[in-house]
Tab-separated table of C-alpha atoms in Angstrom:
chain	number	residue	atom	x	y	z
A	1	MET	CA	182.171	63.128	-160.311
A	2	SER	CA	181.511	66.360	-158.486
A	3	ALA	CA	178.104	67.944	-159.080
A	4	ILE	CA	179.742	71.390	-158.946
A	5	SER	CA	182.413	72.768	-161.277
A	6	VAL	CA	185.026	75.369	-160.380
A	7	GLY	CA	183.129	78.061	-162.315
A	8	GLN	CA	179.908	77.230	-160.525
A	9	ALA	CA	181.787	77.245	-157.219
A	10	VAL	CA	182.913	80.831	-157.909
A	11	VAL	CA	179.329	81.934	-158.562
A	12	LEU	CA	177.994	80.169	-155.475
A	13	GLY	CA	180.847	81.606	-153.392
A	14	ILE	CA	179.890	85.106	-154.488
A	15	VAL	CA	176.211	84.522	-153.722
A	16	GLU	CA	177.033	83.037	-150.307
A	17	GLY	CA	179.441	85.856	-149.454
A	18	VAL	CA	177.005	88.595	-150.415
A	19	THR	CA	173.891	87.121	-148.803
A	20	GLU	CA	175.072	85.256	-145.671
A	21	PHE	CA	175.022	88.297	-143.409
A	22	LEU	CA	172.602	90.542	-145.264
A	23	PRO	CA	169.023	89.951	-144.041
A	24	VAL	CA	167.926	88.503	-147.396
A	25	SER	CA	168.348	84.708	-146.916
A	26	SER	CA	171.501	83.089	-148.244
A	27	THR	CA	169.631	79.765	-148.437
A	28	GLY	CA	167.014	81.177	-150.765
A	29	HIS	CA	169.548	82.842	-153.034
A	30	LEU	CA	171.765	79.743	-153.179
A	31	LYS	CA	168.802	77.505	-154.026
A	32	ILE	CA	167.659	79.858	-156.791
A	33	THR	CA	171.184	80.144	-158.198
A	34	GLU	CA	171.725	76.377	-158.124
A	35	GLY	CA	168.403	75.785	-159.857
A	36	LEU	CA	169.105	78.327	-162.606
A	37	MET	CA	172.547	76.772	-163.216
A	38	GLY	CA	171.042	73.298	-163.485
A	39	ILE	CA	172.676	72.039	-160.287
A	40	PRO	CA	170.579	69.367	-158.506
A	41	VAL	CA	169.644	71.218	-155.323
A	42	ASP	CA	168.669	68.018	-153.483
A	43	ASP	CA	171.980	66.247	-154.227
A	44	LYS	CA	173.745	65.431	-150.954
A	45	SER	CA	177.052	66.756	-152.223
A	46	VAL	CA	175.437	70.063	-153.210
A	47	VAL	CA	173.736	70.438	-149.834
A	48	ALA	CA	177.044	69.704	-148.103
A	49	PHE	CA	178.952	72.068	-150.431
A	50	THR	CA	176.717	75.019	-149.594
A	51	ALA	CA	177.100	74.312	-145.874
A	52	VAL	CA	180.887	74.159	-146.085
A	53	ILE	CA	181.370	77.377	-148.055
A	54	GLN	CA	179.564	79.099	-145.185
A	55	VAL	CA	182.791	78.520	-143.266
A	56	GLY	CA	184.439	81.014	-145.633
A	57	ALA	CA	181.843	83.607	-144.678
A	58	ILE	CA	182.273	82.803	-140.995
A	59	ALA	CA	186.049	83.140	-141.362
A	60	ALA	CA	185.412	86.641	-142.707
A	61	VAL	CA	183.528	87.477	-139.480
A	62	LEU	CA	186.392	86.096	-137.389
A	63	VAL	CA	188.906	88.232	-139.251
A	64	TYR	CA	186.760	91.373	-139.365
A	65	PHE	CA	185.937	91.206	-135.641
A	66	PHE	CA	189.270	89.683	-134.600
A	67	LYS	CA	190.084	92.361	-132.024
A	68	ASP	CA	186.608	92.152	-130.505
A	69	ILE	CA	186.750	88.368	-130.358
A	70	VAL	CA	190.199	88.392	-128.746
A	71	ARG	CA	188.960	90.930	-126.180
A	72	ILE	CA	185.871	88.851	-125.336
A	73	VAL	CA	187.688	85.509	-125.195
A	74	SER	CA	190.485	87.036	-123.103
A	75	ALA	CA	187.941	88.451	-120.656
A	76	TRP	CA	186.266	85.045	-120.472
A	77	GLY	CA	189.596	83.364	-119.730
A	78	ARG	CA	190.456	85.894	-117.049
A	79	GLY	CA	187.042	85.458	-115.501
A	80	LEU	CA	187.444	81.702	-115.283
A	81	ALA	CA	190.675	82.199	-113.361
A	82	ASN	CA	189.740	85.249	-111.299
A	83	ARG	CA	186.371	85.773	-109.611
A	84	GLU	CA	186.741	89.564	-109.624
A	85	GLU	CA	186.953	89.601	-113.430
A	86	ARG	CA	183.536	87.964	-113.727
A	87	TYR	CA	181.734	91.286	-113.367
A	88	HIS	CA	183.203	92.490	-116.660
A	89	HIS	CA	180.632	92.779	-119.468
A	90	ASP	CA	182.847	90.919	-121.952
A	91	TYR	CA	183.152	87.929	-119.604
A	92	LYS	CA	179.394	87.726	-119.225
A	93	PHE	CA	178.870	88.292	-122.947
A	94	ALA	CA	181.052	85.255	-123.758
A	95	TRP	CA	178.808	83.062	-121.610
A	96	TRP	CA	175.705	84.606	-123.155
A	97	VAL	CA	176.894	83.597	-126.632
A	98	ILE	CA	177.390	80.030	-125.398
A	99	TYR	CA	173.979	79.913	-123.694
A	100	ALA	CA	172.238	81.494	-126.692
A	101	THR	CA	173.650	78.856	-129.044
A	102	ILE	CA	172.154	75.929	-127.109
A	103	PRO	CA	168.529	76.344	-128.340
A	104	ILE	CA	169.428	76.215	-132.034
A	105	VAL	CA	171.683	73.184	-131.486
A	106	VAL	CA	168.940	71.296	-129.635
A	107	VAL	CA	166.264	72.131	-132.213
A	108	GLY	CA	168.647	71.445	-135.096
A	109	LEU	CA	169.346	67.927	-133.866
A	110	ALA	CA	165.755	67.168	-132.853
A	111	ALA	CA	164.143	68.498	-136.030
A	112	LYS	CA	166.783	67.323	-138.509
A	113	PRO	CA	164.375	65.023	-140.446
A	114	LEU	CA	161.952	67.906	-140.948
A	115	ILE	CA	164.693	70.413	-141.788
A	116	GLU	CA	166.207	68.130	-144.424
A	117	GLY	CA	162.786	66.939	-145.598
A	118	PRO	CA	159.524	68.869	-146.116
A	119	LEU	CA	160.854	72.166	-144.720
A	120	ALA	CA	163.624	72.213	-147.347
A	121	SER	CA	161.056	72.947	-150.069
A	122	LEU	CA	161.567	76.063	-152.164
A	123	TRP	CA	157.884	76.847	-151.576
A	124	VAL	CA	158.786	77.239	-147.898
A	125	VAL	CA	161.736	79.434	-148.860
A	126	ALA	CA	159.539	81.727	-150.974
A	127	GLY	CA	156.868	82.051	-148.299
A	128	SER	CA	159.455	82.622	-145.556
A	129	LEU	CA	161.111	85.399	-147.551
A	130	ILE	CA	157.838	87.324	-147.697
A	131	VAL	CA	156.667	86.594	-144.142
A	132	GLY	CA	160.116	87.459	-142.779
A	133	SER	CA	159.935	90.769	-144.621
A	134	GLY	CA	156.804	91.656	-142.665
A	135	LEU	CA	158.544	90.908	-139.377
A	136	MET	CA	161.586	92.956	-140.363
A	137	TRP	CA	159.489	95.954	-141.369
A	138	ALA	CA	157.420	95.796	-138.168
A	139	ALA	CA	160.526	95.420	-136.006
A	140	ASP	CA	162.202	98.427	-137.612
A	141	GLN	CA	159.059	100.501	-137.026
A	142	MET	CA	158.515	99.289	-133.446
A	143	GLY	CA	162.102	99.557	-132.258
A	144	ARG	CA	163.162	102.740	-130.504
A	145	HIS	CA	166.845	102.211	-131.435
A	146	LYS	CA	168.037	103.591	-128.112
A	147	ARG	CA	170.131	100.763	-126.613
A	148	GLY	CA	173.782	100.238	-127.498
A	149	GLU	CA	175.925	97.121	-127.485
A	150	ASP	CA	177.049	97.679	-123.885
A	151	ASP	CA	173.394	97.693	-122.795
A	152	THR	CA	172.763	94.098	-123.884
A	153	ASP	CA	172.085	91.430	-121.280
A	154	LEU	CA	171.421	87.689	-121.041
A	155	LYS	CA	167.766	88.116	-121.988
A	156	ASP	CA	168.725	89.937	-125.190
A	157	ALA	CA	171.254	87.261	-126.122
A	158	MET	CA	168.834	84.396	-125.450
A	159	LEU	CA	165.987	85.959	-127.407
A	160	VAL	CA	168.181	86.957	-130.354
A	161	GLY	CA	170.009	83.618	-130.320
A	162	SER	CA	166.761	81.636	-130.138
A	163	SER	CA	165.348	83.577	-133.079
A	164	GLN	CA	167.877	81.762	-135.276
A	165	ILE	CA	165.537	78.776	-134.971
A	166	LEU	CA	163.108	80.558	-137.315
A	167	ALA	CA	165.684	80.493	-140.107
A	168	LEU	CA	166.641	76.905	-139.273
A	169	LEU	CA	163.072	75.638	-139.559
A	170	PHE	CA	161.976	77.987	-142.331
A	171	PRO	CA	164.837	78.485	-144.819
A	172	GLY	CA	164.284	81.795	-146.513
A	173	PHE	CA	163.377	83.537	-143.259
A	174	SER	CA	167.067	84.499	-143.008
A	175	ARG	CA	169.155	83.992	-139.880
A	176	SER	CA	170.411	87.568	-140.106
A	177	GLY	CA	166.915	88.874	-140.712
A	178	ALA	CA	165.473	87.011	-137.727
A	179	THR	CA	168.245	88.015	-135.317
A	180	MET	CA	168.419	91.645	-136.422
A	181	SER	CA	164.624	91.985	-136.234
A	182	THR	CA	164.591	90.542	-132.724
A	183	GLY	CA	167.334	92.958	-131.705
A	184	LEU	CA	165.312	95.881	-133.045
A	185	ILE	CA	162.198	94.730	-131.175
A	186	LEU	CA	164.345	94.800	-128.028
A	187	ASP	CA	165.092	98.475	-128.810
A	188	LEU	CA	168.719	97.932	-129.796
A	189	GLU	CA	170.293	100.381	-132.207
A	190	ARG	CA	170.588	99.016	-135.736
A	191	VAL	CA	174.383	98.720	-135.535
A	192	ALA	CA	174.182	97.024	-132.113
A	193	ALA	CA	171.535	94.584	-133.382
A	194	THR	CA	173.660	93.840	-136.444
A	195	ARG	CA	176.849	93.240	-134.463
A	196	LEU	CA	174.999	91.004	-132.001
A	197	SER	CA	173.676	89.020	-134.974
A	198	PHE	CA	177.243	88.494	-136.188
A	199	PHE	CA	178.592	87.329	-132.827
A	200	LEU	CA	175.713	84.942	-132.148
A	201	GLY	CA	175.999	83.458	-135.633
A	202	ILE	CA	179.643	82.419	-135.278
A	203	PRO	CA	179.188	79.229	-133.185
A	204	ALA	CA	176.077	77.952	-134.988
A	205	LEU	CA	177.300	78.505	-138.543
A	206	THR	CA	180.831	77.290	-137.838
A	207	GLY	CA	179.482	74.134	-136.241
A	208	ALA	CA	177.149	73.466	-139.169
A	209	GLY	CA	179.921	73.940	-141.735
A	210	LEU	CA	182.404	71.692	-139.948
A	211	TYR	CA	179.706	69.062	-139.385
A	212	GLU	CA	178.991	68.939	-143.117
A	213	LEU	CA	182.659	68.898	-144.178
A	214	LYS	CA	183.042	65.131	-144.048
A	215	ASP	CA	179.805	64.666	-145.994
A	216	ALA	CA	180.859	67.163	-148.650
A	217	VAL	CA	184.075	65.313	-149.411
A	218	GLY	CA	182.539	61.870	-149.011
A	219	ALA	CA	179.522	62.713	-151.169
A	220	GLY	CA	181.632	63.458	-154.226
A	221	VAL	CA	182.546	67.129	-154.100
A	222	ASP	CA	186.022	67.676	-155.505
A	223	ILE	CA	188.432	69.504	-153.233
A	224	LEU	CA	189.230	72.251	-155.775
A	225	PRO	CA	185.646	73.590	-156.165
A	226	LEU	CA	185.232	73.382	-152.397
A	227	VAL	CA	188.402	75.407	-151.751
A	228	VAL	CA	187.592	77.933	-154.484
A	229	GLY	CA	184.000	78.421	-153.310
A	230	THR	CA	185.094	78.871	-149.705
A	231	ALA	CA	187.845	81.362	-150.610
A	232	VAL	CA	185.504	83.442	-152.766
A	233	SER	CA	182.879	83.350	-150.043
A	234	PHE	CA	185.433	84.661	-147.541
A	235	ALA	CA	186.554	87.602	-149.678
A	236	VAL	CA	183.051	88.672	-150.680
A	237	ALA	CA	181.625	88.211	-147.168
A	238	TYR	CA	184.353	90.421	-145.671
A	239	ALA	CA	183.406	93.246	-148.024
A	240	SER	CA	179.705	92.604	-147.359
A	241	ILE	CA	180.170	92.880	-143.573
A	242	ALA	CA	182.026	96.179	-143.871
A	243	TRP	CA	179.338	97.572	-146.182
A	244	LEU	CA	176.427	96.405	-144.022
A	245	LEU	CA	177.716	98.007	-140.825
A	246	LYS	CA	178.170	101.325	-142.599
A	247	TYR	CA	174.763	101.043	-144.270
A	248	VAL	CA	172.700	100.289	-141.151
A	249	ALA	CA	174.335	103.182	-139.306
A	250	GLN	CA	172.568	105.593	-141.674
A	251	HIS	CA	169.580	103.718	-143.140
A	252	SER	CA	166.517	101.699	-142.158
A	253	PHE	CA	165.935	98.104	-143.291
A	254	ASN	CA	163.223	99.113	-145.784
A	255	ALA	CA	165.393	98.431	-148.839
A	256	PHE	CA	165.963	94.855	-147.649
A	257	VAL	CA	162.240	94.430	-146.991
A	258	ILE	CA	161.333	95.460	-150.539
A	259	TYR	CA	164.083	93.316	-152.041
A	260	ARG	CA	163.030	90.226	-150.050
A	261	ILE	CA	159.422	90.572	-151.161
A	262	ALA	CA	160.540	90.885	-154.789
A	263	ILE	CA	162.743	87.779	-154.531
A	264	GLY	CA	159.950	85.840	-152.814
A	265	VAL	CA	157.470	86.744	-155.542
A	266	LEU	CA	160.062	85.883	-158.216
A	267	LEU	CA	160.679	82.497	-156.597
A	268	PHE	CA	156.946	81.768	-156.469
A	269	GLY	CA	156.814	82.625	-160.169
A	270	LEU	CA	159.753	80.380	-161.076
A	271	LEU	CA	158.231	77.507	-159.129
A	272	GLY	CA	154.762	78.060	-160.551
A	273	THR	CA	156.009	78.093	-164.149
A	274	GLY	CA	158.201	75.038	-163.662
A	275	VAL	CA	161.496	76.848	-164.205
A	276	LEU	CA	162.535	75.646	-160.743
A	277	HIS	CA	161.370	72.543	-158.913
A	278	ALA	CA	160.619	72.625	-155.207
């Protein structure tokens, strides 16, 4: 029998949709939610389920940025066929996304035993939430917010893309938090850093979700909860993306910093009192 019911799938879909692209750690929030609902967080089907419903959130990015993606992919295609088109920023940006995805793929495959083993502990999640908050606060203070999206280059893409490794190795650090913070350190505007985080997350998260799909079905997750959770994740993530881009255009990341610290402290408390198990 499936470890996740349709009702639980709705809740997890909402949590995934809200937190996947906000710099607050979707992994941490999903683990806490699963624990509070009595779902075995270390069950293979549960682990696979949470990876697959990420595809719903990624689909929301693809739809929200559809015109941008079509423009970039079209420029890449033209550049492959015509040497003169290769000087276009969109053509180069497409290659940068590909290059920037390689580090996280290599580390993900090489460190898989650690990622699925000791680093999957909720103690790591709690600590990473708080430590990541410090990095986010420092990055927002250090950054001069003067460079736009058209000013990005290969170095920016590689550094921001490689920062995803922090979230891979230390769940709770937040992929969005790590990439946005790195973008701010590189003096990107908040909106530019946020958009770059979205684009660089598409290949890695899509690959992870599709990779886990076979395991989710084979491990005992019923199709209905999987479909429901993914659909809910898509709808909520779309709204979350639209809200985040408007928010960062006018505000600093301080609210996220405070929230992350509070969630990290809460998680430490739940683990310390035995309400949740690591």
